[in-house]
Every structure is written in structure tokens, then in C-alpha cells.
Amino acid sequence: MTVSPELTKIYFSDFFGVPPEVLEDYGAFNVSLINDLPLFVDPFLIFNSDDLTYRQLHKEIVRYVVFLRNKSLAGRIPDGLLKAWFTFSEVKENWLGYSLSGNKGTGLGMDFARALNASLATRISDFGSEEITKSSHIEKVCLVSNGVGKDNISDFVTNLIKGYLLEYTQTFAGKFLSVAQRKTLSVEKAVFNYDTETWETRQYDLPFVDNEFILLTPTDLLTKDEVWINRTDMVEQYTTIASAVDDDQLRAQVNNYFWRVLNGIQERDEEKRRRKREAAGKRRKKPPNKEPNEKQVAEAAVSTYREFPTLIDYFIRWKEEHGDEAEAQADEKVRSSERLYIGQVRAFASYLLENTPFYGSAGATLEEARARVEFLKDVIENKGGWRLFYSEGEPIRRESDLQILFRLTWCNTPSDVNREVNNGRGPSDFEISRGSFDKSLVEFKLAKNTALARNLEHQVEIYKAASDAQHALKVIVFFTQQERERAVAIIRGLGFENDPHIILIDARSDNKPSASKADFH
């Protein structure tokens, strides 16, 4: 059958017929409109930019958090106003983040609101008036609040610059998209009015497809994994930060507290080990180790930061002083992501389209899904397709990346495809449905996953009890002989050597036949 090029639409440029180079020249990231890509806005990149527009944008971010701080310090805030000022829906229209299904995330609800409110009223009540750092930084909330993580900060910042992103996207749409590709829409919480203390709805002319508008994001504001100012670095850099304290009296107090806490942690852990040995009837064969381990040092560091919150400002100042590294690091992460999630996926999907019947079926029945997996297996093992799963010469390490890559490749069907469904049988990566009676499940796993055995065993038991147990495929990808042997041993141990629903895919870079000119590159 003839396969329509429509089935290979993955990225913004594909859906709107805009050359990728146009997006690149404009400075916008070419997002996938199939599934979120794991990138997010780093507020430090806004602060540290030479672009005056960005720097003003950062000032507006700080201004809003100061507004929240003032409200928090003034007394108890009613739930209605907490919801109005402190909660935000995820800006799903930018197609960035860690969504498990399409582009829909959880957003920032009342748990986030209460955690932020409490922190601004106590631990970071000085937000906006810090003297040690060059500027205030919204990331500080994440460093001191147990209920606010890096994903929350990303969602928060994106909401606070939403008006800028809307203008940025509207300008692009006016220049490069036809009237038929745009739609004028009213967007809620676009701009905050400090006179009325309310978020305003504004109208914008935006790219529109599949009943949804799209937001573009400047590439130079994006990063991957961690924002520049993050809790992990704060803990790991404790020694450097503590020694950078200008006040010698404070520095002495900090060091004294840290070592007292660390000694207490070591004594506590040694006592736990002693009791465990006694319970097991064992004698101590060697004296306790007096050198603290990394976990103990990290725990003592966290306790010290909590006792002396001024140290957090010293950490932020240290990050400010190394700001150029932030831009270089983010640029490399984003370029690497572009190569993996866009360049390699596009090449892989194009090969499937041009050289296999992969996109000729919907993949909605068990037989179609298995046939599709077999096409993938052949291309990966025999046609050079293994390259899809390597980044910077190394195999991908995270199962989430594996699932994103397969999701971007598999999705180009007329079927309804949902990722990470959990319908009582446990989570599976894809549910491909055609109507309400004909369903298939496909789950992609890494062979090195430490929970592989437990996952297979659990899923098998659930499938046995389900009426549609036969509609389940498990695809296990391995990168080394050791990983293959491990997966095979697990499968044999469960008694599923010949189970047609379990498919192994060899993604090793070695032991492959020589690639021909027609092979995937």
C-alpha cells in the first residue's frame, strides 16, 4: 500500500510545513507535537543573558515572587487567594517537560501553593532583598522547600514568562504561518495586573493544530536534567561554599556546627550497625571506620544549610560567578537532545517510511502491533537502526528516553495512541486502540533495568487474570552480551522462553552486518 507522508508528522516544522532552518534562525526549539521532550526553561539562563529583554523578564519573575512574599508575610492567605496567586496549570502547549502522556502534566496545585507560601513566610522571607547575591533567584524556593522540586520550578517559571512566550510565538506565526494555520484565542493567566492583583486573559494569534494552540520557546532558555542552581550541586559543593563565607565569625560557627553534626551522624550509624551485629549474633571484627562516607557528609551539609540559610545565598553567589559555564553546559545538553530526539528519530522514521511497511498498518491489533515490532527489530538489528539508541557514542541509560524514542517513532498512525496507560493491569508504555474492543499493549523496557524480573513477573500475573491477557507485547532492548544473558535468564526463570509476547531486540553497536548505502544512518 502507498503510505502518506502525513503519517510522518512528528515536529512543529512537519505539522506547519516550516523548514527547520526557519525555526533555528528565529531561535525557537523545534518541539515534537507527539510527546513532550524532557527539556525545560532554566531561569538562570534568563538572568545571565546579555539580552536586555531576557534580563527585564527575570526582573518581572522576581517582582511576582516578591509580591507573593509580601502577601505571605502579611498573614494567613485564604484558600481562594492561594489558588488564584500560587497555583498554575502546566503550560502544556510548549510541549516540553516530563509528561508521561502526550503533553499533559499535573501543574502546580495546592500542595505547591502551601509549600511556597510557608517558605516565603519563613525560610526565604528575605526574597527580593538579598545582599550577598547579585540578584534574587526563584530557584532558591527549590533549595529550601521540601515540597518544591525542580519540575515545579520549571512549571512556575514557564507560567511567569507565559506572556512573553505568547508574544514570541505570535510574532513567529505572523511572519511565517498562513492565516489558515493560525487562530486568535483568549489565553488565561497571560499577564499579571498588580493594580487589581489579578491574572488577566489576553488574546493572541497563535499556531493552531488539532484543536490546540502551540507555544514556541527560545532554544537559548532551555536545558536538560538540572537547572544551573540546584540542590544536588549545593550539597556537593558544601566545602567550597563554606570556605567562601566572608564573615570569619560566621564561617567558624558554620564549620563547628557541621563537624559536630557529622560526628553525631557517624555515631548514630555506628550504633545502628552495632545493634544489627548483636541481633545477628556477630562480633565486631574491626574498629569502626572513622572516615565519613559521602552519604553522611551530604546529610551533615543539608543540616548545616538548614541551620544557616545564609549559606544558600553564598552558594547562589558562587553559581552566579560561574554563569558562563551554565550557558555552555545548557547549550551542549540541548544540542545533544536535538541530535537524539530530532535528528536520529527523524532519520529512523524516514527509513521506516521509505523502506518498510511499518506505517502501512495502524498497529492497533495484536497481529499488527507484533508485525510493527518485528519491523523495528529488523531495522535495529540488521539495517543500522541501533544508532537511534546511542547518544554521544554511548547507549541511552534511562528507560524514559527509550520510551520517548519509541513513542516518537511509533506514533505516526491513524490510531489512538496513549502512553503509560494503567488500566488495572499495571503500567504499559503504549495503548494502541481502534474502537473500544480492539486493543493492544506494547511495553518497552531496558534489559539492564534492575526491576525487570519483578516487572515481568508482576505483569504476567496481572495479564493471566485479565480477560484480554493475550493482547500484551513486551519489547526488551539490550546493548551488551551481559545484558542479553541477564534478560534471557529472567525470561527462562519465569518459564517464558517461547512466549511470543516477549521480544528481545539487539541494539549492540558491534557484531552487526556491514551497513549498505540503503541502511539507516
Coordinates of C-alpha atoms in Angstrom, one line a residue:
M1 CA 0.0 0.0 0.0
T2 CA 1.1 3.6 -0.5
V3 CA 1.9 5.3 2.7
S4 CA 1.0 9.0 3.1
P5 CA 3.8 11.4 4.2
E6 CA 1.1 12.7 6.6
L7 CA 2.0 9.7 8.8
T8 CA 5.5 11.0 9.5
K9 CA 4.5 14.3 11.1
I10 CA 6.4 14.5 14.4
Y11 CA 7.7 18.0 14.9
F12 CA 6.4 21.6 14.7
S13 CA 8.1 22.0 11.4
D14 CA 6.3 18.9 10.0
F15 CA 2.9 19.9 11.1
F16 CA 3.1 23.5 9.8
G17 CA 5.3 23.0 6.8
V18 CA 8.0 25.3 8.0
P19 CA 11.7 24.4 7.2
P20 CA 13.5 23.6 10.4
E21 CA 16.1 26.2 9.4
V22 CA 13.5 28.9 9.8
L23 CA 12.8 27.9 13.4
E24 CA 16.5 27.7 14.1
D25 CA 17.1 31.2 12.6
Y26 CA 14.3 32.6 14.7
G27 CA 15.8 31.0 17.8
A28 CA 12.9 28.6 18.6
F29 CA 13.2 25.0 19.5
N30 CA 11.5 22.6 17.1
V31 CA 9.3 20.8 19.5
S32 CA 7.6 17.4 18.9
L33 CA 3.8 17.7 18.8
I34 CA 3.5 14.0 19.6
N35 CA 5.1 13.8 23.1
D36 CA 6.8 16.2 25.5
L37 CA 10.6 16.3 25.2
P38 CA 12.5 16.3 28.5
L39 CA 13.8 19.9 28.3
F40 CA 12.7 22.9 30.4
V41 CA 13.3 26.6 30.9
D42 CA 16.2 27.4 33.3
P43 CA 15.6 30.7 35.0
F44 CA 19.3 31.3 35.5
L45 CA 19.7 31.5 31.7
I46 CA 17.2 34.3 31.6
F47 CA 19.1 36.1 34.4
N48 CA 22.5 35.6 33.0
S49 CA 21.8 36.6 29.4
D50 CA 23.2 39.7 27.7
D51 CA 19.8 40.1 26.1
L52 CA 18.1 43.1 27.7
T53 CA 14.7 41.6 27.1
Y54 CA 15.6 38.5 29.0
R55 CA 17.1 40.5 31.9
Q56 CA 13.9 42.5 32.2
L57 CA 12.0 39.2 32.1
H58 CA 14.0 38.0 35.0
K59 CA 13.2 41.2 36.9
E60 CA 9.5 40.5 36.3
I61 CA 9.8 37.0 37.7
V62 CA 11.4 38.3 40.8
R63 CA 8.8 41.0 41.1
Y64 CA 6.0 38.5 41.2
V65 CA 7.7 36.3 43.8
V66 CA 8.3 39.4 45.9
F67 CA 4.5 40.1 45.6
L68 CA 3.8 36.6 46.9
R69 CA 6.4 37.1 49.7
N70 CA 4.7 40.2 50.8
K71 CA 1.3 38.5 50.9
S72 CA 2.8 35.6 52.8
L73 CA 4.4 37.8 55.4
A74 CA 1.1 39.8 55.9
G75 CA -0.7 36.8 57.5
R76 CA -2.8 33.9 56.6
I77 CA -4.0 33.8 53.0
P78 CA -7.4 32.4 52.3
D79 CA -7.5 29.3 50.1
G80 CA -9.3 31.2 47.3
L81 CA -6.4 33.6 47.0
L82 CA -3.8 30.9 47.4
K83 CA -5.4 29.2 44.4
A84 CA -5.5 32.5 42.5
W85 CA -1.9 33.6 43.2
F86 CA 0.1 30.5 44.0
T87 CA -1.3 27.7 41.7
F88 CA -0.8 27.3 38.0
S89 CA -1.8 24.8 35.3
E90 CA 1.0 23.3 33.4
V91 CA 1.8 25.2 30.2
K92 CA 1.3 22.1 28.1
E93 CA 1.2 24.0 24.9
N94 CA 5.0 24.3 24.8
W95 CA 5.4 20.5 24.6
L96 CA 8.4 20.4 27.0
G97 CA 8.8 18.7 30.3
Y98 CA 8.3 15.2 31.8
S99 CA 4.8 14.3 30.8
L100 CA 4.1 10.6 30.7
S101 CA 1.3 11.0 28.2
G102 CA 1.4 13.4 25.3
N103 CA 1.9 16.9 26.7
K104 CA -0.3 16.8 29.8
G105 CA 1.2 17.2 33.2
T106 CA -0.1 17.8 36.7
G107 CA 0.7 21.5 37.1
L108 CA 1.2 23.4 40.3
G109 CA -1.7 22.7 42.7
M110 CA -2.5 23.5 46.4
D111 CA 0.4 21.4 47.8
F112 CA 2.8 23.5 45.8
A113 CA 1.0 26.7 46.9
R114 CA 1.1 25.9 50.6
A115 CA 4.8 24.9 50.4
L116 CA 5.7 28.1 48.6
N117 CA 3.6 30.2 50.9
A118 CA 5.2 28.7 54.0
S119 CA 8.8 29.1 52.6
L120 CA 8.2 32.8 51.7
A121 CA 6.8 33.5 55.2
T122 CA 9.8 31.8 57.0
R123 CA 12.9 30.4 55.4
I124 CA 13.2 32.8 52.5
S125 CA 11.3 35.8 53.9
D126 CA 14.2 37.9 52.6
F127 CA 13.5 37.1 49.0
G128 CA 14.0 40.2 46.9
S129 CA 16.2 41.9 49.4
E130 CA 19.3 39.6 49.5
E131 CA 22.6 41.4 49.9
I132 CA 25.1 38.5 49.2
T133 CA 23.9 37.7 45.7
K134 CA 23.7 39.9 42.6
S135 CA 20.0 39.2 42.2
S136 CA 17.2 37.2 43.7
H137 CA 16.6 33.8 42.1
I138 CA 13.4 31.8 42.0
E139 CA 15.4 28.6 42.3
K140 CA 16.0 29.4 45.9
V141 CA 12.5 28.2 46.6
C142 CA 13.5 24.7 45.4
L143 CA 16.6 24.8 47.6
V144 CA 14.8 25.4 50.9
S145 CA 11.3 23.8 50.4
N146 CA 10.8 20.1 50.7
G147 CA 7.5 20.4 48.7
V148 CA 9.0 22.2 45.7
G149 CA 11.1 20.2 43.3
K150 CA 12.9 21.1 40.0
D151 CA 9.9 20.2 37.9
N152 CA 7.8 22.6 40.0
I153 CA 10.3 25.4 39.4
S154 CA 10.3 24.8 35.7
D155 CA 6.5 24.9 35.5
F156 CA 6.4 28.0 37.8
V157 CA 8.9 29.9 35.6
T158 CA 7.2 28.9 32.4
N159 CA 3.9 30.3 33.8
L160 CA 5.6 33.5 34.9
I161 CA 7.0 34.1 31.4
K162 CA 3.9 32.9 29.6
G163 CA 3.0 36.3 28.3
Y164 CA 6.5 36.7 26.8
L165 CA 6.2 33.2 25.1
L166 CA 2.8 34.1 23.8
E167 CA 4.1 37.3 22.2
Y168 CA 7.2 35.5 20.9
T169 CA 5.1 32.8 19.3
Q170 CA 2.6 35.3 17.9
T171 CA 5.4 37.2 16.2
F172 CA 6.7 34.0 14.6
A173 CA 3.2 32.9 13.4
G174 CA 2.6 36.3 11.9
K175 CA 5.8 36.1 9.9
F176 CA 5.9 32.5 8.8
L177 CA 2.5 30.9 9.0
S178 CA -0.6 31.3 6.8
V179 CA -3.9 32.6 8.2
A180 CA -5.2 29.1 7.9
Q181 CA -2.5 27.8 10.3
R182 CA -3.3 30.4 13.0
K183 CA -6.2 31.2 15.3
T184 CA -6.9 34.1 17.5
L185 CA -7.6 32.8 21.0
S186 CA -8.2 34.1 24.5
V187 CA -5.5 32.8 26.8
E188 CA -5.9 32.8 30.6
K189 CA -3.3 33.9 33.1
A190 CA -1.3 35.6 30.4
V191 CA -0.3 38.8 32.3
F192 CA -0.5 39.8 36.0
N193 CA -2.1 43.1 36.8
Y194 CA -0.5 44.5 40.0
D195 CA -3.2 47.2 40.4
T196 CA -6.1 44.7 40.5
E197 CA -3.9 41.9 41.8
T198 CA -5.4 39.5 39.3
W199 CA -4.2 37.5 36.3
E200 CA -5.6 38.8 33.1
T201 CA -6.8 37.0 30.0
R202 CA -5.4 38.3 26.7
Q203 CA -5.9 37.5 23.0
Y204 CA -3.2 36.2 20.8
D205 CA -2.9 34.9 17.2
L206 CA -1.2 31.6 17.5
P207 CA -0.2 28.4 15.6
F208 CA -3.2 26.1 15.9
V209 CA -3.5 22.3 15.1
D210 CA -5.7 19.5 16.3
N211 CA -7.8 21.9 18.4
E212 CA -4.8 23.2 20.3
F213 CA -2.6 26.2 20.1
I214 CA 1.2 25.8 20.2
L215 CA 3.8 27.8 22.1
L216 CA 7.3 28.1 20.9
T217 CA 10.2 28.5 23.3
P218 CA 13.6 30.1 22.6
T219 CA 16.3 27.5 22.5
D220 CA 18.8 29.6 24.5
L221 CA 16.5 29.4 27.5
L222 CA 16.4 25.6 27.7
T223 CA 18.4 23.0 29.5
K224 CA 18.1 19.3 30.4
D225 CA 18.3 17.3 33.7
E226 CA 19.0 20.1 36.2
V227 CA 18.7 23.9 36.3
W228 CA 22.0 25.6 37.0
I229 CA 21.1 26.5 40.6
N230 CA 20.1 23.1 42.0
R231 CA 20.1 21.2 45.3
T232 CA 22.5 18.5 44.2
D233 CA 25.3 20.9 43.4
M234 CA 24.5 22.8 46.6
V235 CA 25.2 19.7 48.7
E236 CA 28.2 18.5 46.7
Q237 CA 29.8 22.0 46.8
Y238 CA 29.3 22.4 50.5
T239 CA 33.0 22.6 51.4
T240 CA 33.7 25.2 48.7
I241 CA 30.7 27.3 49.8
A242 CA 31.5 27.1 53.5
S243 CA 35.1 28.3 52.9
A244 CA 33.8 31.2 50.8
V245 CA 31.9 32.8 53.7
D246 CA 33.3 36.3 54.1
D247 CA 32.4 36.7 57.8
D248 CA 35.1 34.8 59.8
Q249 CA 32.8 34.5 62.8
L250 CA 30.0 33.0 60.8
R251 CA 32.5 30.8 59.0
A252 CA 33.8 29.4 62.3
Q253 CA 30.3 28.8 63.6
V254 CA 29.3 27.0 60.4
N255 CA 32.4 24.7 60.5
N256 CA 31.9 24.0 64.2
Y257 CA 28.2 23.1 63.6
F258 CA 29.0 20.9 60.6
W259 CA 31.6 18.8 62.3
R260 CA 29.5 18.3 65.4
V261 CA 26.6 17.2 63.3
L262 CA 28.8 14.9 61.2
N263 CA 30.3 13.3 64.3
G264 CA 26.8 12.7 65.6
I265 CA 25.7 11.1 62.3
Q266 CA 28.7 8.8 62.4
E267 CA 28.0 7.7 66.0
R268 CA 24.3 7.1 65.1
D269 CA 25.2 4.9 62.1
E270 CA 27.8 3.0 64.1
E271 CA 25.3 2.3 66.9
K272 CA 22.8 1.0 64.3
R273 CA 25.5 -1.3 62.9
R274 CA 26.4 -2.5 66.4
R275 CA 22.8 -3.3 67.2
K276 CA 22.4 -5.1 63.9
R277 CA 25.5 -7.2 64.5
E278 CA 24.4 -8.1 68.1
A279 CA 21.0 -9.1 66.8
A280 CA 22.7 -11.4 64.3
G281 CA 25.0 -12.8 67.0
K282 CA 28.1 -11.4 65.3
R283 CA 31.2 -9.9 67.0
R284 CA 32.9 -6.8 65.7
K285 CA 36.0 -7.9 63.8
K286 CA 37.5 -4.4 63.1
P287 CA 37.3 -1.0 64.7
P288 CA 34.6 1.4 63.2
N289 CA 35.6 3.4 60.2
K290 CA 36.3 7.0 61.4
E291 CA 36.2 8.4 57.9
P292 CA 32.7 9.6 57.0
N293 CA 31.1 8.4 53.8
E294 CA 29.5 10.6 51.1
K295 CA 26.0 10.0 52.4
Q296 CA 27.0 11.1 55.9
V297 CA 28.7 14.2 54.6
A298 CA 25.7 15.1 52.5
E299 CA 23.4 14.7 55.4
A300 CA 25.5 16.9 57.6
A301 CA 25.7 19.5 54.8
V302 CA 21.9 19.6 54.4
S303 CA 21.6 20.1 58.2
T304 CA 24.1 22.9 58.1
Y305 CA 22.3 24.7 55.2
R306 CA 19.1 24.4 57.2
E307 CA 20.7 25.8 60.3
F308 CA 22.5 28.6 58.5
P309 CA 20.3 29.6 55.5
T310 CA 22.7 32.5 54.7
L311 CA 24.9 29.7 53.2
I312 CA 22.4 29.2 50.5
D313 CA 23.0 32.8 49.3
Y314 CA 26.7 32.1 49.2
F315 CA 26.0 29.0 47.1
I316 CA 23.9 31.1 44.7
R317 CA 26.6 33.7 44.5
W318 CA 29.1 31.0 43.6
K319 CA 26.8 29.9 40.8
E320 CA 26.4 33.5 39.6
E321 CA 30.2 33.8 39.4
H322 CA 30.3 30.7 37.2
G323 CA 27.4 31.8 35.0
D324 CA 29.3 31.3 31.7
E325 CA 29.6 27.6 32.5
A326 CA 25.8 27.5 32.8
E327 CA 25.3 28.7 29.2
A328 CA 27.9 26.3 27.8
Q329 CA 26.5 23.4 29.7
A330 CA 22.9 24.1 28.7
D331 CA 23.9 24.6 25.1
E332 CA 25.6 21.2 24.9
K333 CA 22.7 19.4 26.6
V334 CA 20.2 21.0 24.3
R335 CA 22.3 20.3 21.2
S336 CA 22.7 16.7 22.3
S337 CA 18.9 16.4 22.8
E338 CA 18.3 17.8 19.3
R339 CA 20.6 15.2 17.8
L340 CA 18.9 12.4 19.8
Y341 CA 15.2 13.3 19.9
I342 CA 15.0 15.1 16.5
G343 CA 17.9 14.2 14.2
Q344 CA 18.1 10.5 14.9
V345 CA 14.4 10.0 15.3
R346 CA 13.7 11.8 12.0
A347 CA 16.3 9.6 10.2
F348 CA 14.9 6.5 11.8
A349 CA 11.2 7.3 11.0
S350 CA 12.2 8.3 7.4
Y351 CA 13.9 4.9 6.9
L352 CA 10.9 3.0 8.2
L353 CA 8.6 5.0 5.9
E354 CA 10.7 4.6 2.8
N355 CA 12.0 1.0 3.2
T356 CA 9.4 -0.9 5.3
P357 CA 5.6 -1.4 5.5
F358 CA 5.9 -0.2 9.1
Y359 CA 3.5 2.8 8.6
G360 CA 1.3 0.8 6.3
S361 CA -0.8 -0.6 9.2
A362 CA -2.3 1.1 12.2
G363 CA -0.7 -1.3 14.7
A364 CA -4.0 -1.4 16.5
T365 CA -4.5 -5.2 16.7
L366 CA -2.2 -7.7 18.3
E367 CA -1.0 -9.0 14.9
E368 CA -0.4 -5.5 13.6
A369 CA 1.5 -4.5 16.7
R370 CA 3.7 -7.6 16.6
A371 CA 4.4 -7.0 12.9
R372 CA 5.4 -3.5 13.6
V373 CA 7.8 -4.6 16.4
E374 CA 9.3 -7.1 14.1
F375 CA 9.9 -4.4 11.5
L376 CA 11.6 -2.3 14.3
K377 CA 13.7 -5.3 15.3
D378 CA 14.9 -6.0 11.8
V379 CA 15.9 -2.4 11.2
I380 CA 17.6 -2.1 14.5
E381 CA 19.5 -5.4 14.3
N382 CA 20.2 -5.6 10.6
K383 CA 19.9 -2.2 9.0
G384 CA 21.9 0.1 11.3
G385 CA 18.9 1.3 13.3
W386 CA 20.7 0.6 16.5
R387 CA 22.2 4.1 16.1
L388 CA 18.8 5.6 17.3
F389 CA 19.6 4.5 20.8
Y390 CA 23.0 6.0 21.2
S391 CA 23.8 9.5 22.3
E392 CA 27.3 10.9 22.0
G393 CA 28.5 7.3 21.2
E394 CA 27.1 5.8 24.3
P395 CA 23.8 3.7 24.7
I396 CA 21.0 5.6 26.3
R397 CA 20.9 4.9 30.1
R398 CA 17.3 5.9 31.0
E399 CA 14.3 3.8 30.2
S400 CA 12.3 7.1 29.9
D401 CA 14.5 8.0 26.9
L402 CA 13.9 4.6 25.3
Q403 CA 10.2 5.1 25.7
I404 CA 10.3 8.6 24.2
L405 CA 12.2 7.4 21.2
F406 CA 9.8 4.6 20.5
R407 CA 6.9 6.9 21.2
L408 CA 8.0 9.4 18.6
T409 CA 8.6 6.6 16.1
W410 CA 5.5 4.6 16.7
C411 CA 3.0 7.4 16.9
N412 CA 2.6 8.1 13.2
T413 CA -0.6 6.1 12.8
P414 CA -4.2 6.9 12.3
S415 CA -4.8 5.0 15.6
D416 CA -5.4 6.5 19.0
V417 CA -2.1 6.1 20.9
N418 CA -1.8 6.7 24.6
R419 CA 1.4 6.4 26.5
E420 CA 1.9 4.9 30.0
V421 CA -1.7 3.7 30.4
N422 CA -2.6 1.9 33.7
N423 CA -5.9 0.2 33.4
G424 CA -5.6 -2.2 36.3
R425 CA -3.0 -4.5 34.7
G426 CA -0.1 -2.3 35.6
P427 CA 1.5 0.5 33.6
S428 CA 2.4 -0.2 29.9
D429 CA 4.1 2.2 27.5
F430 CA 1.6 2.4 24.7
E431 CA -2.0 1.6 24.3
I432 CA -3.0 1.5 20.7
S433 CA -6.7 1.3 20.2
R434 CA -9.2 1.2 17.3
G435 CA -12.6 1.4 18.8
S436 CA -13.4 0.1 22.2
F437 CA -13.0 -3.6 21.7
D438 CA -9.7 -4.0 19.7
K439 CA -6.7 -3.1 21.8
S440 CA -3.0 -4.0 22.0
L441 CA -0.4 -3.1 24.6
V442 CA 3.2 -2.6 23.9
E443 CA 5.7 -2.1 26.7
F444 CA 9.4 -1.2 26.0
K445 CA 12.0 -2.0 28.7
L446 CA 15.8 -1.8 29.0
A447 CA 17.3 -5.2 29.7
K448 CA 19.6 -3.6 32.3
N449 CA 16.6 -2.4 34.3
T450 CA 17.1 -3.7 37.9
A451 CA 13.4 -4.2 38.3
L452 CA 13.0 -6.2 35.0
A453 CA 12.3 -9.5 36.7
R454 CA 9.8 -8.0 39.2
N455 CA 8.1 -6.2 36.3
L456 CA 7.8 -9.2 34.1
E457 CA 6.6 -11.4 37.0
H458 CA 4.1 -8.8 38.1
Q459 CA 2.8 -8.1 34.7
V460 CA 2.4 -11.8 33.8
E461 CA 0.3 -12.4 36.9
I462 CA -1.9 -9.5 36.1
Y463 CA -2.3 -10.5 32.5
K464 CA -3.2 -14.0 33.5
A465 CA -6.2 -12.6 35.5
A466 CA -7.3 -10.3 32.7
S467 CA -9.8 -11.2 30.0
D468 CA -7.6 -9.7 27.3
A469 CA -4.3 -11.3 28.5
Q470 CA -3.3 -12.2 25.0
H471 CA -3.1 -8.6 24.0
A472 CA 0.3 -7.7 25.5
L473 CA 3.7 -7.4 24.0
K474 CA 6.9 -6.8 25.9
V475 CA 9.9 -5.5 24.0
I476 CA 13.2 -5.7 25.8
V477 CA 16.2 -3.8 24.4
F478 CA 19.8 -4.8 25.3
F479 CA 23.2 -3.2 24.5
T480 CA 25.7 -5.8 25.7
Q481 CA 26.0 -9.6 25.8
Q482 CA 25.8 -9.4 29.5
E483 CA 22.5 -7.6 29.4
R484 CA 21.2 -10.2 26.9
E485 CA 22.2 -13.1 29.1
R486 CA 20.6 -11.4 32.1
A487 CA 17.3 -10.9 30.2
V488 CA 17.3 -14.4 28.9
A489 CA 17.9 -15.8 32.3
I490 CA 15.0 -13.8 33.8
I491 CA 12.7 -15.0 31.0
R492 CA 13.7 -18.6 31.4
G493 CA 13.3 -18.3 35.1
L494 CA 9.7 -17.3 34.7
G495 CA 9.1 -20.1 32.2
F496 CA 8.5 -17.8 29.2
E497 CA 11.3 -18.9 26.8
N498 CA 8.9 -19.4 23.9
D499 CA 6.4 -16.7 24.8
P500 CA 5.6 -14.8 21.5
H501 CA 4.6 -11.8 23.5
I502 CA 8.2 -11.2 24.7
I503 CA 10.5 -9.9 22.1
L504 CA 14.2 -9.2 22.6
I505 CA 15.9 -6.5 20.4
D506 CA 19.7 -6.5 20.0
A507 CA 20.8 -2.8 19.9
R508 CA 24.6 -3.6 20.3
S509 CA 26.8 -1.5 18.1
D510 CA 29.2 -4.4 17.4
N511 CA 28.5 -7.7 15.8
K512 CA 26.4 -6.1 13.2
P513 CA 26.4 -6.8 9.4
S514 CA 28.1 -4.2 7.3
A515 CA 25.8 -1.3 6.5
S516 CA 24.9 -0.7 2.9
K517 CA 24.0 2.6 1.4
A518 CA 20.3 1.9 1.8
D519 CA 20.7 1.3 5.5
F520 CA 19.6 3.7 8.2
H521 CA 22.1 6.4 9.1

